[in-house]
Coordinates of C-alpha atoms in Angstrom, one line a residue:
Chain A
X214 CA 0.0 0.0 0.0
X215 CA 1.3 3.7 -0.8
X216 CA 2.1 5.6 1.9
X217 CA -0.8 8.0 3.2
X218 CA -3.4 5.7 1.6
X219 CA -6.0 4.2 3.8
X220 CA -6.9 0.3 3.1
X221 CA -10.9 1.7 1.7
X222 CA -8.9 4.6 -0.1
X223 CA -8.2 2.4 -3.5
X224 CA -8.9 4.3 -6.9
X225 CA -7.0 3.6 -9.3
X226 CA -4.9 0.9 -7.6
X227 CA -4.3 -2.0 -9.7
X228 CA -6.4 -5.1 -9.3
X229 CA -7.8 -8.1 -11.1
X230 CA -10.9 -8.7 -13.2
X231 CA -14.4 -7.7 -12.4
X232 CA -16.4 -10.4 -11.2
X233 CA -19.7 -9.0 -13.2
X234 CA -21.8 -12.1 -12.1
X235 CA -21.5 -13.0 -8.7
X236 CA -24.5 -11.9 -6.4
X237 CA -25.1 -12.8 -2.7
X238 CA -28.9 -12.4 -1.9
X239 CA -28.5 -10.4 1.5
X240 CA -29.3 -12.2 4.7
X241 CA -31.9 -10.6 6.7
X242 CA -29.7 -9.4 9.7
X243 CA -27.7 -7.3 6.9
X244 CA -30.9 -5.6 5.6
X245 CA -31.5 -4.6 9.5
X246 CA -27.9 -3.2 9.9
X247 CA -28.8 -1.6 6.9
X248 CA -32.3 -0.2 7.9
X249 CA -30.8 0.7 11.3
X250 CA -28.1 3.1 9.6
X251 CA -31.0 4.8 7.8
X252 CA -33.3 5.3 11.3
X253 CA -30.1 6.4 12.9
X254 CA -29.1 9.3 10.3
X255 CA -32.4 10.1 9.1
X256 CA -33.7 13.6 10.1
X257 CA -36.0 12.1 12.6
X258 CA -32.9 11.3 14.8
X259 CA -29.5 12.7 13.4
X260 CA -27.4 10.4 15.6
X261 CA -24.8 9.2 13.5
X262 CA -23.8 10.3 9.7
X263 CA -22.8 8.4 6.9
X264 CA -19.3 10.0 7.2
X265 CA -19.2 8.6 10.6
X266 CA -19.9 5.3 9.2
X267 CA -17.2 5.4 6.8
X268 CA -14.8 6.8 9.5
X269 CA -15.5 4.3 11.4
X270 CA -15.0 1.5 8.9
X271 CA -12.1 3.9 7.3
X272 CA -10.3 3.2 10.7
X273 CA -10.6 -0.9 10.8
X274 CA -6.9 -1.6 9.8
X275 CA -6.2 -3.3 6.8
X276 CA -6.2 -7.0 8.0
X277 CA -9.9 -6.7 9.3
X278 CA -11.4 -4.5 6.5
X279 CA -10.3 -7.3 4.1
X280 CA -11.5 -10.1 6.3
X281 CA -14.9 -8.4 7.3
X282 CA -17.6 -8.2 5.0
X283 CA -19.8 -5.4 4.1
X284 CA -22.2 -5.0 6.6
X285 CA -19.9 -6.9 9.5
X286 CA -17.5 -3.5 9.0
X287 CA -21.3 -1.4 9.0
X288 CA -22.6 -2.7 12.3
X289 CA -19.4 -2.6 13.3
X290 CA -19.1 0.8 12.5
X291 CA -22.0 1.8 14.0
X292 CA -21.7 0.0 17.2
X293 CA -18.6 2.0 17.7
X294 CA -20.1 5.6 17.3
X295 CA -22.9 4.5 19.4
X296 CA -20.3 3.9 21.9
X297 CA -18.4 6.7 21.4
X298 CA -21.5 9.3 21.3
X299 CA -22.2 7.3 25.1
X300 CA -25.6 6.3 23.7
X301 CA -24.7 2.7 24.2
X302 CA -22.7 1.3 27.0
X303 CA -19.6 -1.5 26.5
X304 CA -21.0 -3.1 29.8
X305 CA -24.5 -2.9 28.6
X306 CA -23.9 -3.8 25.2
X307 CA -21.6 -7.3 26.2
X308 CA -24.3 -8.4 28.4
X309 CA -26.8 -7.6 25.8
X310 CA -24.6 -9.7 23.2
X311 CA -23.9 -12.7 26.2
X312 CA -28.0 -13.0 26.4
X313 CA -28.5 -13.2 22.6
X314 CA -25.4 -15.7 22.6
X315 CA -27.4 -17.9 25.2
X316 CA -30.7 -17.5 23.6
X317 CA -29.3 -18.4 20.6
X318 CA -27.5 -21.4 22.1
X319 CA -30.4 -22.6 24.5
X320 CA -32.6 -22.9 21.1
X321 CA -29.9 -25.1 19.3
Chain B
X190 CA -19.5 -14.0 4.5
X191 CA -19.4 -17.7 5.7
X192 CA -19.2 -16.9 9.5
X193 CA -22.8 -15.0 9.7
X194 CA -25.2 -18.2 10.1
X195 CA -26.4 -19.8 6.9
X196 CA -29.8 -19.7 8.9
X197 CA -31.3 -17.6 5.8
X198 CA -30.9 -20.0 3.4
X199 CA -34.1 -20.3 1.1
X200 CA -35.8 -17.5 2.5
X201 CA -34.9 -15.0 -0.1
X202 CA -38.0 -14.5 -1.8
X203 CA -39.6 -14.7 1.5
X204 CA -41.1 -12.1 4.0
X205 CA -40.8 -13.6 6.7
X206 CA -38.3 -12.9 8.6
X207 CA -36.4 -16.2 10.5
X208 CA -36.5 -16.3 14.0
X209 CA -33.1 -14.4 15.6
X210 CA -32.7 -17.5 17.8
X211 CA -30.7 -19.8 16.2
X212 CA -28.0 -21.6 16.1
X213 CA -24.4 -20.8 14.5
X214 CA -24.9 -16.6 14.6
X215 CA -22.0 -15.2 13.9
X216 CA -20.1 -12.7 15.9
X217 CA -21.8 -9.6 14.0
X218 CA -25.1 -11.1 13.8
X219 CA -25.1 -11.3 17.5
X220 CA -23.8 -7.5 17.4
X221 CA -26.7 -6.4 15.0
X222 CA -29.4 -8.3 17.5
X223 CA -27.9 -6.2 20.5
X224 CA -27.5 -3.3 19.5
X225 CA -31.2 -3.3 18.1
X226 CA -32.9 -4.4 20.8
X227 CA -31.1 -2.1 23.1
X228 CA -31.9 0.9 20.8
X229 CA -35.6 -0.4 21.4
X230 CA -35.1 -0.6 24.9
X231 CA -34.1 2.7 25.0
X232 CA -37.0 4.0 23.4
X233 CA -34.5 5.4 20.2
X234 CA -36.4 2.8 17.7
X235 CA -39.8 1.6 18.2
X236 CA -40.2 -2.4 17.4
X237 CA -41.4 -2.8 13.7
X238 CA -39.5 0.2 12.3
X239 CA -36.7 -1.9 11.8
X240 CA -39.0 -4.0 9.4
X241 CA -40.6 -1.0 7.5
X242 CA -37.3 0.7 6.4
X243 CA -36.5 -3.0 5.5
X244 CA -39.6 -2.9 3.4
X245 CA -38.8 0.4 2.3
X246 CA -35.8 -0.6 1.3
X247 CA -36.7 -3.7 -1.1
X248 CA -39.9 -1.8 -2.2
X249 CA -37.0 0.6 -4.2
X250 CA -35.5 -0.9 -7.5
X251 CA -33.8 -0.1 -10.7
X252 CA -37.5 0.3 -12.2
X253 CA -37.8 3.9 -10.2
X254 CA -34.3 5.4 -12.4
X255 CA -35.7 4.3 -15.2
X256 CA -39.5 6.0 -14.9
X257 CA -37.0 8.9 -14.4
X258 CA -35.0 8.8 -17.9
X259 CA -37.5 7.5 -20.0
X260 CA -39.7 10.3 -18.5
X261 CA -36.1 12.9 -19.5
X262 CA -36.8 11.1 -22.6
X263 CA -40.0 12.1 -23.9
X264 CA -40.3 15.6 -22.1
X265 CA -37.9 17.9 -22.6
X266 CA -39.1 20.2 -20.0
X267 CA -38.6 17.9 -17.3
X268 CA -35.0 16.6 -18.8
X269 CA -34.1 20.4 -18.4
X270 CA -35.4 20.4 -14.4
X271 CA -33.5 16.8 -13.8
X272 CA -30.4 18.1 -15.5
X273 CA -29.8 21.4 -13.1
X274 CA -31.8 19.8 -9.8
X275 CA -32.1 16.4 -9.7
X276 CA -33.2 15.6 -6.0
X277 CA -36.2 18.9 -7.0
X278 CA -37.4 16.6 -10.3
X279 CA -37.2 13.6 -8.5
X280 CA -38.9 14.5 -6.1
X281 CA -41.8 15.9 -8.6
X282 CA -42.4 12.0 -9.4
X283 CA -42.9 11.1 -5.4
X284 CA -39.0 9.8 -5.4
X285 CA -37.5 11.4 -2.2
X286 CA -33.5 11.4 -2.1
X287 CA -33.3 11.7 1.7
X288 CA -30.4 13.2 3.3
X289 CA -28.5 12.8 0.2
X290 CA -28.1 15.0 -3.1
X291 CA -28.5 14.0 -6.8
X292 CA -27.3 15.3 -9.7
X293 CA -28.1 13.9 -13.0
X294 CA -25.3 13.6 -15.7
X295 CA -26.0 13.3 -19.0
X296 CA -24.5 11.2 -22.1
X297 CA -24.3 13.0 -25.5
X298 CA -22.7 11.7 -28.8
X299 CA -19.1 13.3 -27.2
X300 CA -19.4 12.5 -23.7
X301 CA -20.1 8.9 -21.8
X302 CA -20.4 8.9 -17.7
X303 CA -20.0 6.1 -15.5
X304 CA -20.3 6.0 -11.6
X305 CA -18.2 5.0 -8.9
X306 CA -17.8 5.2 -5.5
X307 CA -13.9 4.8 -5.0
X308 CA -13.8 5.1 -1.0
X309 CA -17.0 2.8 -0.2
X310 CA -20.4 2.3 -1.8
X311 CA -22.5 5.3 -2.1
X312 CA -24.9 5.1 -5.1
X313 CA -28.4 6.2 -6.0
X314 CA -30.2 4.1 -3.8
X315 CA -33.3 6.1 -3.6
X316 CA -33.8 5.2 -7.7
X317 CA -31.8 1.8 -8.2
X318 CA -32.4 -0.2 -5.0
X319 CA -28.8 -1.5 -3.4
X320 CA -25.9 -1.6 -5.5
X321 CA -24.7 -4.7 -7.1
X322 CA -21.5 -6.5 -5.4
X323 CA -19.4 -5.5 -8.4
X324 CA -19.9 -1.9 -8.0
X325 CA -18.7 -2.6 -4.3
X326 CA -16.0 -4.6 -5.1
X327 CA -12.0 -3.7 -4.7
X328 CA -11.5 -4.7 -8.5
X329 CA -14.6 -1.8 -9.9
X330 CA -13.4 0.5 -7.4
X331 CA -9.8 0.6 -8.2
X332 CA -9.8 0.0 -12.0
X333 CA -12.4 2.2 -13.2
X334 CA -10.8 5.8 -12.7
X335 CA -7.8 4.3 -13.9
X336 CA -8.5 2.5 -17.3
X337 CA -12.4 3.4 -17.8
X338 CA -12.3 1.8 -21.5
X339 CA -10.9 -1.3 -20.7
X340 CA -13.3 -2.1 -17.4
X341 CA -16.6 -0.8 -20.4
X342 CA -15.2 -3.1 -22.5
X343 CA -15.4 -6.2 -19.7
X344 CA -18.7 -5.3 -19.6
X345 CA -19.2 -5.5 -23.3
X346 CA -19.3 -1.7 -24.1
X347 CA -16.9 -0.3 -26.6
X348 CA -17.3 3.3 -27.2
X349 CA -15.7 5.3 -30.0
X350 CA -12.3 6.8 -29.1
X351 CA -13.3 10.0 -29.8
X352 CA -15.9 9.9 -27.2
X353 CA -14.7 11.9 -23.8
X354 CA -15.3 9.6 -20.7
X355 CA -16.2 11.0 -17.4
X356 CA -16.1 9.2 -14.5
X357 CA -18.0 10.8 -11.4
X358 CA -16.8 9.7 -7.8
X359 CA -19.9 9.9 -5.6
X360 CA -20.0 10.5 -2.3
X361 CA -22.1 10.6 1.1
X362 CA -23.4 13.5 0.2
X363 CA -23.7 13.5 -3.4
X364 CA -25.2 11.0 -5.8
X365 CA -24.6 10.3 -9.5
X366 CA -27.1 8.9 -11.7
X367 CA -26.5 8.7 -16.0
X368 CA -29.4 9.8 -17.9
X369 CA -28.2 7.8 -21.2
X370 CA -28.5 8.6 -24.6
X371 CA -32.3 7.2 -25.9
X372 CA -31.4 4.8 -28.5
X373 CA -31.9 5.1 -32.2
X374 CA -35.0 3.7 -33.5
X375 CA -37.2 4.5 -30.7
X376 CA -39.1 7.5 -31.7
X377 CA -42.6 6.0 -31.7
X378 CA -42.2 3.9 -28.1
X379 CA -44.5 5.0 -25.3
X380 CA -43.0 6.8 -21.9
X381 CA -43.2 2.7 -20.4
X382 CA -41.5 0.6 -23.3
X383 CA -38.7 3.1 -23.3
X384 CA -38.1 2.7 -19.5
X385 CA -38.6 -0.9 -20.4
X386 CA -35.2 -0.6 -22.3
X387 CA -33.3 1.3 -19.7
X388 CA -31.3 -0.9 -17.2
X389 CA -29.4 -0.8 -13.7
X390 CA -25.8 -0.8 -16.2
X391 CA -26.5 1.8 -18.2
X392 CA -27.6 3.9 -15.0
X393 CA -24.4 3.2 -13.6
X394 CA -22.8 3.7 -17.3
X395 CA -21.2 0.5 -18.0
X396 CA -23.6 -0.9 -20.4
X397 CA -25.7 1.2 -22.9
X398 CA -29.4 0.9 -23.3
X399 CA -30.9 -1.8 -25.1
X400 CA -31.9 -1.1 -29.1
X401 CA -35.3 -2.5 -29.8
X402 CA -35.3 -5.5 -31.6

């Protein structure tokens, strides 16, 4: 990578062919991080922007933007400036994830 | 995208959302379901808005750029509104661009425009529905500011060297959409069988429309 150039910064980089066909049909749980982002910076509420977003994913470092996918580095991204605006706890949010861990384990 | 639960499988032409409890979420799935419900338990979304923007969201295809350029097409008046406000015209036809901006660009016989978005995804959501995984991908993103011709040509578009090609980097903010040239030999086609012929690629400009048979 050129000095100075963040990992999601990559016009005009070299790269391989355009894979014109492939299409993943979009799990439901990436349609609500995507809905969520647009409650959450719509007018109605103004608590996070799409720049912050991209900050956010803009920051992951190079290893985990290329590992993540799409909306992984969104609700990642969001998660973050929720946290970081103090609209969301880390305390609150691990329990949170621990119970939808064991719910989801308890139904296995 | 193999760690997010393939707990979705077959439900893609269905409404119904699957159950959050099951087995194999991955990490981020888990995330998403947290961070939702405690947005609802702090009263910041209300249960079931989640599913109408979801709605909202698959409600919105390429079909709603295309009312737009065949409409530019056949009414010269409104092609002249689109061209110098096109979140003002769009909204004229009920199509609201939320918090973003769009500006129309058009193709001529000297100039051809193509879309990007070089630092993420943004694209005219509002009138095309979610981009397509090539338009997000490392390979689209990097190649075409650099060799334009040669990524048209992958997608089977060769345009005269003489024509100037302009490729416009959108952005949060701001949003591209091509209002293409209306083909030859379509001068007696209604307002519908000309949007009929106008297609996600050649909104995007990497594919021209298609000439009636």
């Amino acid at each position: 990578m050129e000095k100075g150039r963040g990992v999601h910064d990559m016009g005009g980089l070299e790269a391989g062919p355009i894979d014109r066909e492939s299409q993943h049909a979009f799990e439901w749980w990436e349609k609500r991080v995507d809905a969520m982002l647009v409650l959450l910076s719509g007018k109605d509420r103004k608590l996070i922007t799409v720049d912050e977003l991209r900050r956010g994913i803009e920051e992951l470092g190079p290893g985990a933007y290329e590992n993540m996918s799409y909306y992984e580095r969104w609700i990642h991204s969001i998660t973050h400036a929720l946290l970081e605006k103090g609209i969301l706890s880390s305390d609150e949010l691990g329990r949170k994830m621990a119970e939808v861990e064991s719910r989801a384990d308890g139904s296995a | 995208m193999s760690d997010t639960g393939g707990h979705d499988a077959g439900h893609d032409h269905d409404h119904t959302p699957p159950p959050d409890s099951s087995e194999g979420l991955g990490h981020y799935n888990v995330m998403e379901i947290a961070v939702r419900e405690l947005l609802i338990d702090k009263g910041i979304l209300e249960p079931g808005q989640i599913r109408a923007a979801v709605e909202a969201m698959d409600s919105r295809s390429p079909e709603g750029g295309a009312k737009v350029v065949a409409k530019a097409w056949v009414d010269s008046e409104f092609k002249a509104r689109l061209l110098d406000d096109g979140t003002a015209a769009c909204a004229s036809l009920g199509i609201e661009m939320g918090p973003t901006r769009l500006a129309v660009v058009e193709d001529t016989s000297e100039v051809h425009n193509v879309l990007v978005c070089t630092l993420c995804s943004c694209y005219p959501r509002m009138l095309l529905g979610l981009p397509p995984d090539w338009y997000k991908s490392r390979e689209y993103r990097s190649r075409v500011v650099r060799e334009p011709r040669t990524v048209l040509r992958e997608f089977g578009t060769e345009l005269p060297d003489d024509v100037t090609l302009r490729v416009h980097d959108s952005t949060a903010e701001l949003r591209y959409l091509v209002l293409p040239m209306r083909p030859t030999g379509t001068e007696g086609m209604s307002e519908s069988e000309l949007a009929a012929l106008v297609t996600r690629d050649c909104m995007i400009g990497v594919t021209l429309p298609g000439v009636p048979a």
